[in-house]
PDB file of C-alpha atoms in Angstrom:
ATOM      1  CA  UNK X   1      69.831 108.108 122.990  1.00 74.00           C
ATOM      2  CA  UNK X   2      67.577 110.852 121.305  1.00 78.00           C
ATOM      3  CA  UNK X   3      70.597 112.887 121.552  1.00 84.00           C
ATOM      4  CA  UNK X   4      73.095 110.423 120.027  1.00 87.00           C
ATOM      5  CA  UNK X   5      70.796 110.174 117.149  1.00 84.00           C
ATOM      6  CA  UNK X   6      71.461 114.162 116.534  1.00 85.00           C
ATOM      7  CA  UNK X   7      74.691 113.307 116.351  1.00 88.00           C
ATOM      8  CA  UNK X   8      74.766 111.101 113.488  1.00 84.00           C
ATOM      9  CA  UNK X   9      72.001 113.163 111.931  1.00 82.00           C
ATOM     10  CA  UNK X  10      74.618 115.886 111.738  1.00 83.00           C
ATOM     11  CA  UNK X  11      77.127 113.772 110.235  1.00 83.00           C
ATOM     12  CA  UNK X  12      79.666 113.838 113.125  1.00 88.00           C
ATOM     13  CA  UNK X  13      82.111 112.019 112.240  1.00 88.00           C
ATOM     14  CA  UNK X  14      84.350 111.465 115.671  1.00 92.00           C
ATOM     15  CA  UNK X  15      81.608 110.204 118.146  1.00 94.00           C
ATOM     16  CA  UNK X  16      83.899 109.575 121.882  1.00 94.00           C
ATOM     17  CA  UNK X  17      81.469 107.882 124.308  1.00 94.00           C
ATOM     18  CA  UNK X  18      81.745 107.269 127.847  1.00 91.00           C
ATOM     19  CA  UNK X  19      80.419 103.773 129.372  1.00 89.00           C
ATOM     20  CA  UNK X  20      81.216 100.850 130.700  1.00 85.00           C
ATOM     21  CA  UNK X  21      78.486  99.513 128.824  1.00 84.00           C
ATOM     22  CA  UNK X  22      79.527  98.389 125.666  1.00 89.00           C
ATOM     23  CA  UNK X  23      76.936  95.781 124.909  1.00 88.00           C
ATOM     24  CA  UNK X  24      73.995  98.390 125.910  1.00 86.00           C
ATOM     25  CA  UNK X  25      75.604 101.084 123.543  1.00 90.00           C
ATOM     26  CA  UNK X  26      75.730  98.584 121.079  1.00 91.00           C
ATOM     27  CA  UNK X  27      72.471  97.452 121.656  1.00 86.00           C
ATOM     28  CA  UNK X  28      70.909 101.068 121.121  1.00 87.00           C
ATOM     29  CA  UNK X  29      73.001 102.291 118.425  1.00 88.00           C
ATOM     30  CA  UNK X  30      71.490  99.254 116.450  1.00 87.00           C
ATOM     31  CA  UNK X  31      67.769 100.079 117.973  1.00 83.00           C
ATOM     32  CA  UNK X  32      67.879 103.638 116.591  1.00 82.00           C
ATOM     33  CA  UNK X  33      68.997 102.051 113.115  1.00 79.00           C
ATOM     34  CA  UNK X  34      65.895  99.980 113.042  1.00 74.00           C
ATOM     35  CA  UNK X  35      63.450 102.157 114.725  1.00 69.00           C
ATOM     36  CA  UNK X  36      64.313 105.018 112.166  1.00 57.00           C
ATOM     37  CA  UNK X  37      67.253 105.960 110.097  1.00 55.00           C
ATOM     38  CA  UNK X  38      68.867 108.212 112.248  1.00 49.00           C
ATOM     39  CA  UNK X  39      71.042 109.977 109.254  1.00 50.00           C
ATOM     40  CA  UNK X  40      68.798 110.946 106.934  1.00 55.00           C
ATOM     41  CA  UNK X  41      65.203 110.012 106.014  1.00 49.00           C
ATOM     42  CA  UNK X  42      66.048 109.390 102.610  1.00 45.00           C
ATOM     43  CA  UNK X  43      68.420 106.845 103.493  1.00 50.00           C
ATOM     44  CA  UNK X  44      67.146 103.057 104.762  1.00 54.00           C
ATOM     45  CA  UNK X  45      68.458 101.203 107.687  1.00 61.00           C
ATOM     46  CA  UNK X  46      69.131  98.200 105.233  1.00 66.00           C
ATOM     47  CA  UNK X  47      71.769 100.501 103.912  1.00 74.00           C
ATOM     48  CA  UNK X  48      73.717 100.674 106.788  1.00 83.00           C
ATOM     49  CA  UNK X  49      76.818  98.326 108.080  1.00 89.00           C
ATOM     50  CA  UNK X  50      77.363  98.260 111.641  1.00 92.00           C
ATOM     51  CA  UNK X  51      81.168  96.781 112.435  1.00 95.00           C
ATOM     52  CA  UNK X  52      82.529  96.557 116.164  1.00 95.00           C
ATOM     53  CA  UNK X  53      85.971  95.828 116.955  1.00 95.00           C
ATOM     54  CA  UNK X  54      88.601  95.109 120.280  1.00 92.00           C
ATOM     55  CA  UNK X  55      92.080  93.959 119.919  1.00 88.00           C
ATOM     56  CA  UNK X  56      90.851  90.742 121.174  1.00 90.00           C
ATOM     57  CA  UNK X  57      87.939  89.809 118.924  1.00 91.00           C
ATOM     58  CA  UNK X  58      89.083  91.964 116.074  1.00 93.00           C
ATOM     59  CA  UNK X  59      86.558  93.348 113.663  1.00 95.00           C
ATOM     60  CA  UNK X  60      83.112  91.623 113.122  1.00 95.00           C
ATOM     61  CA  UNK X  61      80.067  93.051 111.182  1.00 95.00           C
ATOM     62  CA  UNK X  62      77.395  92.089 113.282  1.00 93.00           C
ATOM     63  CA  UNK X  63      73.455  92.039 112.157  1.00 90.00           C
ATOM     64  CA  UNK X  64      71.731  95.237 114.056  1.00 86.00           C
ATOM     65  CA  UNK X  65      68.718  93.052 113.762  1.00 85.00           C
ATOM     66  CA  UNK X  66      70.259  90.973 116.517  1.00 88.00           C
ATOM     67  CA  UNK X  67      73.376  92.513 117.332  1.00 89.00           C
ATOM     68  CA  UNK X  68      74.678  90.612 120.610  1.00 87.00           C
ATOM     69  CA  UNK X  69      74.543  87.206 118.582  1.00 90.00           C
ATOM     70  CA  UNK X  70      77.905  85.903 117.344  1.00 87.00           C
ATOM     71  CA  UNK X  71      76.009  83.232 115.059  1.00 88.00           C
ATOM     72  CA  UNK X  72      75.394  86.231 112.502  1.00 89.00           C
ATOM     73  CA  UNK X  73      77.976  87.812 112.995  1.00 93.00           C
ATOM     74  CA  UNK X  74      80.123  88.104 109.881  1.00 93.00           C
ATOM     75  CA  UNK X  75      84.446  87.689 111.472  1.00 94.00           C
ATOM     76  CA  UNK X  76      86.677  90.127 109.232  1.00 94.00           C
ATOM     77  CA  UNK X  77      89.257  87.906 109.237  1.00 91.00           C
ATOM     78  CA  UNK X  78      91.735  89.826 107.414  1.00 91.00           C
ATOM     79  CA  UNK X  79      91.811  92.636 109.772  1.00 91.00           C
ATOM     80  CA  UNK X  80      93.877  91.345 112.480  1.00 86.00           C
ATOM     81  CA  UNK X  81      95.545  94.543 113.980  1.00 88.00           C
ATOM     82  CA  UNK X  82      94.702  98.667 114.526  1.00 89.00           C
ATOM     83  CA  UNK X  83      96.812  99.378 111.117  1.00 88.00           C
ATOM     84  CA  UNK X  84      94.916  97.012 109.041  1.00 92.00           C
ATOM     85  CA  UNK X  85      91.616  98.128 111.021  1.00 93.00           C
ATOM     86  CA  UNK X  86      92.008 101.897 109.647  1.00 91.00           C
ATOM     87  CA  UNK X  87      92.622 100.972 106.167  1.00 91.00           C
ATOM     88  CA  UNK X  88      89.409  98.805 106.332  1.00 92.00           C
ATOM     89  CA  UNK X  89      87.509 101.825 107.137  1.00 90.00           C
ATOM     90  CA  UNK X  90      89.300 103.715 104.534  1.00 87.00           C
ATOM     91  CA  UNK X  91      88.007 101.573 101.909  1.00 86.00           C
ATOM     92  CA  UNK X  92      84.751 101.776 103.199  1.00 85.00           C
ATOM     93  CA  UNK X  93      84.941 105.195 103.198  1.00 79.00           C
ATOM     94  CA  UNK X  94      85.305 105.406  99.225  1.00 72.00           C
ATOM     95  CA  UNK X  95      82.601 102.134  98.955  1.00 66.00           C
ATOM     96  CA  UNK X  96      85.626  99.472  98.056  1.00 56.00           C
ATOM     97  CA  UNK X  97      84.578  96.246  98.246  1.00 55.00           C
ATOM     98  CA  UNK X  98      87.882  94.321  96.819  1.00 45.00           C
ATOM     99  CA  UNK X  99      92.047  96.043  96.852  1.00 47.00           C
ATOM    100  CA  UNK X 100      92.111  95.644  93.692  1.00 49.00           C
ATOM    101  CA  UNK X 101      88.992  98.407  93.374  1.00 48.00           C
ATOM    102  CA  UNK X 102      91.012 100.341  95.842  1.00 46.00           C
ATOM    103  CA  UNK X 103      93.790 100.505  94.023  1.00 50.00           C
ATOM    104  CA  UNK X 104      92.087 101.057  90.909  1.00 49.00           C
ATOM    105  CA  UNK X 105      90.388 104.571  92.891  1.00 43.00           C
ATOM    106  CA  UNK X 106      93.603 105.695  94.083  1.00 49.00           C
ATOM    107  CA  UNK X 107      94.949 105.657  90.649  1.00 53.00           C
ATOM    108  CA  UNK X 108      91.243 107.626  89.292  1.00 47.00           C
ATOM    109  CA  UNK X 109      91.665 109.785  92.147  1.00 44.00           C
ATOM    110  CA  UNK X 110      95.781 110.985  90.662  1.00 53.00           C
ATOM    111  CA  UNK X 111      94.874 110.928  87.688  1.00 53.00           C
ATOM    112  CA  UNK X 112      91.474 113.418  88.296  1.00 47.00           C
ATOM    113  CA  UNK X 113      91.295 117.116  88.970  1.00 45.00           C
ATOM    114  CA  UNK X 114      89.053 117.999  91.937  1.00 49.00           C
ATOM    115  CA  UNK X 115      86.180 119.052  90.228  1.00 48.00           C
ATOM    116  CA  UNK X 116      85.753 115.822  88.711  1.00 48.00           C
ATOM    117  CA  UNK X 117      86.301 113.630  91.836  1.00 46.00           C
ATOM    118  CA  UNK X 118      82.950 112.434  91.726  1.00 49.00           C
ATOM    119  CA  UNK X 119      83.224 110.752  88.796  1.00 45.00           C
ATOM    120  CA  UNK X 120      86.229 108.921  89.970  1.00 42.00           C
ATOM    121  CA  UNK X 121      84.043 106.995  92.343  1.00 46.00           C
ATOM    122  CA  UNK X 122      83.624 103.494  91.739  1.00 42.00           C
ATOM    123  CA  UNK X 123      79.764 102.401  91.285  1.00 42.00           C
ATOM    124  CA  UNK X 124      79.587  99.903  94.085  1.00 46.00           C
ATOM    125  CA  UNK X 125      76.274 100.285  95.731  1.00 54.00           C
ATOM    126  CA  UNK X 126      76.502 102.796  98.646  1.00 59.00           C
ATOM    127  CA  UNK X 127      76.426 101.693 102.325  1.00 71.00           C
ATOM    128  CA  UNK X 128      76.633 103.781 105.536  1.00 81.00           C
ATOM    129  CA  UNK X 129      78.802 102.156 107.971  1.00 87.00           C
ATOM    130  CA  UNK X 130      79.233 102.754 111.677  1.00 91.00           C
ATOM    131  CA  UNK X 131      82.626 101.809 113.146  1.00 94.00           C
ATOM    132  CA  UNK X 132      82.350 100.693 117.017  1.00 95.00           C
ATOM    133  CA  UNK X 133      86.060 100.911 118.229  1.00 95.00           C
ATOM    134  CA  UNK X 134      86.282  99.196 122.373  1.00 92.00           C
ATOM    135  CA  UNK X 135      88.715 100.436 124.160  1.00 82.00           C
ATOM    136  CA  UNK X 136      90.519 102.465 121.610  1.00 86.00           C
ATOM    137  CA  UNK X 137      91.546 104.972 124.296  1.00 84.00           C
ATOM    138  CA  UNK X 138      94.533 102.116 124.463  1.00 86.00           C
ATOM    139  CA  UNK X 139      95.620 102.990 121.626  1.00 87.00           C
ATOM    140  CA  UNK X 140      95.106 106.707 120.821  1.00 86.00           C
ATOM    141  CA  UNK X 141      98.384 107.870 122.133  1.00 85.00           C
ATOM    142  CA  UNK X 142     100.086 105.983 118.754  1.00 88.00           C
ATOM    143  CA  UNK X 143     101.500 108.122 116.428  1.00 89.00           C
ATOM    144  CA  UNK X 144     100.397 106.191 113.309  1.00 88.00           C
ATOM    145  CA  UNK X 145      96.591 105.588 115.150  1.00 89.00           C
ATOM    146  CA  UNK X 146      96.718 109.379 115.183  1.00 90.00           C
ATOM    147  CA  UNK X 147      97.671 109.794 111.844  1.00 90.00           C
ATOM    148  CA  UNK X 148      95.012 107.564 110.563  1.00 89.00           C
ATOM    149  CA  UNK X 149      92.279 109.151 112.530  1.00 90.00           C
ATOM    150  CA  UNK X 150      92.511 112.943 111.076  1.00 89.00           C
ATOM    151  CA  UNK X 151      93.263 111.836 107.181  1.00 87.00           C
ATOM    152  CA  UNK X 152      89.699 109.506 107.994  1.00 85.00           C
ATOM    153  CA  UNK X 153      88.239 112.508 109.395  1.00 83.00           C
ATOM    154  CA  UNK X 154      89.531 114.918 106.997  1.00 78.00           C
ATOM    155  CA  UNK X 155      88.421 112.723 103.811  1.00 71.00           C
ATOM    156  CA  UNK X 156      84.810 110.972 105.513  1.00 67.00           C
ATOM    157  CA  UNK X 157      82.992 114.369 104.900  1.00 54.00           C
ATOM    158  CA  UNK X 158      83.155 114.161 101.383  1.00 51.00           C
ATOM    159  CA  UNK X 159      82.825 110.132 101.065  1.00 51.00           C
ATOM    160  CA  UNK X 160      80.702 107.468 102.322  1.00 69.00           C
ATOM    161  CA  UNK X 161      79.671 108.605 106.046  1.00 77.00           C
ATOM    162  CA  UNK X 162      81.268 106.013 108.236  1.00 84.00           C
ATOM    163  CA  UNK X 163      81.526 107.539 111.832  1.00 89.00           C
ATOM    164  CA  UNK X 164      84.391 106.096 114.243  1.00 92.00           C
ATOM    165  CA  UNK X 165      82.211 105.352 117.410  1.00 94.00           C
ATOM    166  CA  UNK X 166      85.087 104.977 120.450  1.00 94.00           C
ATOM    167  CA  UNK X 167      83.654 103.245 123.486  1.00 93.00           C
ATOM    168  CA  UNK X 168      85.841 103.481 126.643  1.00 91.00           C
ATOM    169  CA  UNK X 169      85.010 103.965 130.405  1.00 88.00           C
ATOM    170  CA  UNK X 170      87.978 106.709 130.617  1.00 87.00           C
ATOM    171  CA  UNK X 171      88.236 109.944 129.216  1.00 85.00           C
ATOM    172  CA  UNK X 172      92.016 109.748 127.503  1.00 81.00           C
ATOM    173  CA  UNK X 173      92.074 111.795 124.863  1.00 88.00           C
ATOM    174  CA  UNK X 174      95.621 113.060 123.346  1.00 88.00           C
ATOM    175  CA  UNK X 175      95.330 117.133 122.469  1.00 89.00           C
ATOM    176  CA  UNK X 176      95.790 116.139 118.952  1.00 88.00           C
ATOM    177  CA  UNK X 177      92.190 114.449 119.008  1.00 90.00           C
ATOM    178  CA  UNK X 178      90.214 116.523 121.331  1.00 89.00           C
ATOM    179  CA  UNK X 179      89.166 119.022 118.990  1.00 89.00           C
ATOM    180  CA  UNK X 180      88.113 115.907 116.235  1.00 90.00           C
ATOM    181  CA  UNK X 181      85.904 113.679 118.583  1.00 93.00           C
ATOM    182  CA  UNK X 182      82.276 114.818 119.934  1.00 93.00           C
ATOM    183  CA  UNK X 183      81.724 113.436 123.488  1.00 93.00           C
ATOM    184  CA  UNK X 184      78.757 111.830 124.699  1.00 93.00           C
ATOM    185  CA  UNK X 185      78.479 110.129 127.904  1.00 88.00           C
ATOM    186  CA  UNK X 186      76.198 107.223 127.658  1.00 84.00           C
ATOM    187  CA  UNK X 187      73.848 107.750 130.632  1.00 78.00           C
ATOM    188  CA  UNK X 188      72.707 106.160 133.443  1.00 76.00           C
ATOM    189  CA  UNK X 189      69.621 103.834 133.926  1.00 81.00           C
ATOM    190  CA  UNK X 190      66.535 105.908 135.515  1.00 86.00           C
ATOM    191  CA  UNK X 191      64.364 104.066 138.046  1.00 90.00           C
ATOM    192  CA  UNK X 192      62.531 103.375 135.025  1.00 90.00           C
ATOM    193  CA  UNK X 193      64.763 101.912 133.074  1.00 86.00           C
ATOM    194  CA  UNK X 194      66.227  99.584 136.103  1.00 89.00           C
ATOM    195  CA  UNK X 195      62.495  98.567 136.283  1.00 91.00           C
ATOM    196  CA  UNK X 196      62.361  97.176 133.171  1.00 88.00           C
ATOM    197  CA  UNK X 197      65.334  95.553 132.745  1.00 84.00           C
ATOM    198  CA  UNK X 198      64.891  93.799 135.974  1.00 87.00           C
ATOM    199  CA  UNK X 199      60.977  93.654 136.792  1.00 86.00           C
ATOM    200  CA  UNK X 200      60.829  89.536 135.103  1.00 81.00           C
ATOM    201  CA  UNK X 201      63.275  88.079 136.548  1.00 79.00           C
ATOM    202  CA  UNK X 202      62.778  89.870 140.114  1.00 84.00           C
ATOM    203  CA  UNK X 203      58.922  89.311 140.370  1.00 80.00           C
ATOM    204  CA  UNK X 204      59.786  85.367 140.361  1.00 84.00           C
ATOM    205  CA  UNK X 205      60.779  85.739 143.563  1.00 87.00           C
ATOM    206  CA  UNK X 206      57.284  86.804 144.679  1.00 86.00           C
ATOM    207  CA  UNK X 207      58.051  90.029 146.135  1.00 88.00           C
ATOM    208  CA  UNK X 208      55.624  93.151 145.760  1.00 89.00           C
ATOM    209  CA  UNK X 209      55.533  96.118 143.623  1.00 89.00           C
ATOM    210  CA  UNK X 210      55.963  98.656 145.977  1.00 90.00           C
ATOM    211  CA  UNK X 211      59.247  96.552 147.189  1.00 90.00           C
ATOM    212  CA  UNK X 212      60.636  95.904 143.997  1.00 90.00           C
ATOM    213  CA  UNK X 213      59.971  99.772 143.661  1.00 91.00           C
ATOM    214  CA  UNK X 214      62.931 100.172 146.360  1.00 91.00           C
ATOM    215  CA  UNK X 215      65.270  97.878 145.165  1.00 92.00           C
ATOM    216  CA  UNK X 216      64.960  99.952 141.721  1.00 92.00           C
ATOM    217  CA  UNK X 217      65.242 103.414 143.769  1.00 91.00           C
ATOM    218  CA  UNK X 218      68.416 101.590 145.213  1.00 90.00           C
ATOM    219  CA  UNK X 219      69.805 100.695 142.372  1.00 89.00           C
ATOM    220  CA  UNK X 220      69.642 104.356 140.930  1.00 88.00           C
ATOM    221  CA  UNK X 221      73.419 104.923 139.890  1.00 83.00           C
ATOM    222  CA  UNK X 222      74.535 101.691 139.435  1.00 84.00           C
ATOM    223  CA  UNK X 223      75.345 100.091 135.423  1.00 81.00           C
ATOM    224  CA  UNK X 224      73.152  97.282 134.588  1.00 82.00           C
ATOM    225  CA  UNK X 225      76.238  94.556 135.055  1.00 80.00           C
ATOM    226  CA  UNK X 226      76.567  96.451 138.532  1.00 84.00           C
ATOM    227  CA  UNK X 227      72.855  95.456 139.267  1.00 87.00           C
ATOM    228  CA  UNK X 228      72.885  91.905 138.023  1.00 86.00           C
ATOM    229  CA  UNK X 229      75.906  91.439 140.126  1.00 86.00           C
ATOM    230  CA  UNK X 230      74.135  92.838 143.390  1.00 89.00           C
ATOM    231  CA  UNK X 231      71.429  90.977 142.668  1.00 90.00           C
ATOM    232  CA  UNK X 232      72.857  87.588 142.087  1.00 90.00           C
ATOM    233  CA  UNK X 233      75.109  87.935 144.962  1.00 90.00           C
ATOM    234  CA  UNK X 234      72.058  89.267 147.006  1.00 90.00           C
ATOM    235  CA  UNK X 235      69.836  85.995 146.044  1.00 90.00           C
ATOM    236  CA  UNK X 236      72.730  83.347 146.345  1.00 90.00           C
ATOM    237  CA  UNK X 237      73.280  84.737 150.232  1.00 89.00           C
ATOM    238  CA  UNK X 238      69.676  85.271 151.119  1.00 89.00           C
ATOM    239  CA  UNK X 239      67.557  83.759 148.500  1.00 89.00           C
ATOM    240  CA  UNK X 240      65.740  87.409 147.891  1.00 89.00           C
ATOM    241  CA  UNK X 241      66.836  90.598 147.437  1.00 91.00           C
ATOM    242  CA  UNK X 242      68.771  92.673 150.200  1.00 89.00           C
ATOM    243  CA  UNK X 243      68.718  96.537 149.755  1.00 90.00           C
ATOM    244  CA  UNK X 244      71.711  95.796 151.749  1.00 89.00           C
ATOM    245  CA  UNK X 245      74.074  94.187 149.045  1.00 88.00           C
ATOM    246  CA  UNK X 246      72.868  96.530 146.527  1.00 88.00           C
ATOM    247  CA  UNK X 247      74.400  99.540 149.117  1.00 87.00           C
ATOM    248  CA  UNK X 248      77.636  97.550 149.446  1.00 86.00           C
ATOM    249  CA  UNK X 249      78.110  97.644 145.542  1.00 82.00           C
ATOM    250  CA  UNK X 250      78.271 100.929 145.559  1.00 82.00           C
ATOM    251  CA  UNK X 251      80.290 101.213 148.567  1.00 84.00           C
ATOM    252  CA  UNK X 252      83.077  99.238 146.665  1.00 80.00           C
ATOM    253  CA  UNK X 253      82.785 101.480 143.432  1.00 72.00           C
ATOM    254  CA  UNK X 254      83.143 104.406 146.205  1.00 70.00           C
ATOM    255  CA  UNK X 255      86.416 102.698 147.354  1.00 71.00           C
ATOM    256  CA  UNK X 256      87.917 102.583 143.950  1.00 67.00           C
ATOM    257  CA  UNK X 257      87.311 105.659 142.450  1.00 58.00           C
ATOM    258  CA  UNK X 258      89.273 106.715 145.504  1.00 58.00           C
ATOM    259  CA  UNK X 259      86.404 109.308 147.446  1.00 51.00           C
ATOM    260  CA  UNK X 260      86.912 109.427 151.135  1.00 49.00           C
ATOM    261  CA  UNK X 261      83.064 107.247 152.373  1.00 53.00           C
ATOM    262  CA  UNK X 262      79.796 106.896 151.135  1.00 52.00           C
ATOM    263  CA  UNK X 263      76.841 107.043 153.745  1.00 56.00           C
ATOM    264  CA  UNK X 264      73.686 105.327 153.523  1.00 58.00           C
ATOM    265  CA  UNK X 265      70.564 106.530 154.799  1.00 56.00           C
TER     266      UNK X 265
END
């Protein structure tokens, strides 16, 4: 993720990333808040927001300290559609807490000349705020989404940095957007990584190093839902761990990405 933190070190403010693993990204974006403020060493982790959203479970600002847990997550229960979604971040954007502040900067804003646009600001205490859109790619296509997204983009430089994080396993970008978002594929777990996300709960079944060591090397390529499934499956049909199954997971992702075979060796 060393190279996702660049990103928001630079301020980009259009972040598209490729994964199917939208609780890990989640789970890392929040890390790198805590481990070190990834924006700007001036700037605290304390002072940053971190909001996720999907059409389902709408918008929620979750607690990076412990950001898979719904008990602290705070629901947004006003925001209950993409419209009302963008305007949220808008507000954010300028540090409005309330509509009536918002209203009350729109009207500064008119009534100021550019050079004094700073001052128009309301005083609320500044927060950084990281938007975590799922599946947006939906969406993107909308006229009025599309609209929203450049005015946010064109206005976030000069306001509160609040970077639109899209999480999709597709690449669907419309031409009117591919010049706005920065991609970044989310990347796969290394033998290392599949090690220790796996090493506990494998070692209980009492097999050695060197094989767990395998089933890691096997797993090389796979997501880490992709690898509990083989596993599970693997232990319910043989009570231990099959290099077999793990091979047959990827034979089925083979199958429906559409490539012609996959041989194992």
């Amino acid at each position: 993720m060393e190279q996702f933190a660049h990103l928001l070190r630079s301020k980009d403010t259009c972040i598209y990333v490729q994964t199917y693993e939208e609780n890990e990204v989640v789970e890392d974006i929040c890390g790198l808040i805590q481990e070190y403020s990834p924006y700007d060493a001036k700037l605290k982790a304390e002072n940053t927001e971190v909001y996720t959203y999907s059409r389902f479970d709408g918008l929620h600002k979750i607690d990076p300290r412990d950001p898979l847990n719904k008990d602290r997550a705070e629901e947004i229960t006003d925001v209950n559609n993409i419209t009302k979604l963008f305007r949220f971040i808008k507000k954010k954007q300028n540090n409005i807490e309330t509509q009536d502040d918002f209203n009350g900067f729109q009207e500064a804003i008119r009534q100021s000349s550019s050079q004094n646009r700073e001052q128009a600001k309301p005083s609320n205490k500044q927060k950084h705020c990281l938007f975590i859109l799922k599946d947006m790619h939906l969406f993107l296509n909308d006229k009025e989404i599309l609209r929203a997204i450049r005015d946010l983009k064109e206005n976030m430089d000069e306001l509160c940095y609040s970077p639109i994080i899209v999480t999709s396993p597709t690449i669907d970008l419309p031409c009117e957007l591919e010049k706005i978002f920065t991609y970044f594929e989310y990347e796969v777990m290394s033998e290392n990584d599949i090690w220790d996300a796996i090493y506990e709960e494998v070692s209980e079944l009492k097999l050695p190093d060197e094989a767990i060591r395998r089933i890691c090397k096997a797993c090389v390529g796979l997501t880490y839902r992709e690898i509990l499934r083989a596993l599970y499956h693997s232990v319910a049909k043989y009570s231990t761990i099959n290099i077999d199954i793990i091979n047959e997971e990827k034979i089925q992702i083979v199958k429906k990405s559409g490539a012609l075979d996959y041989l194992t060796t």
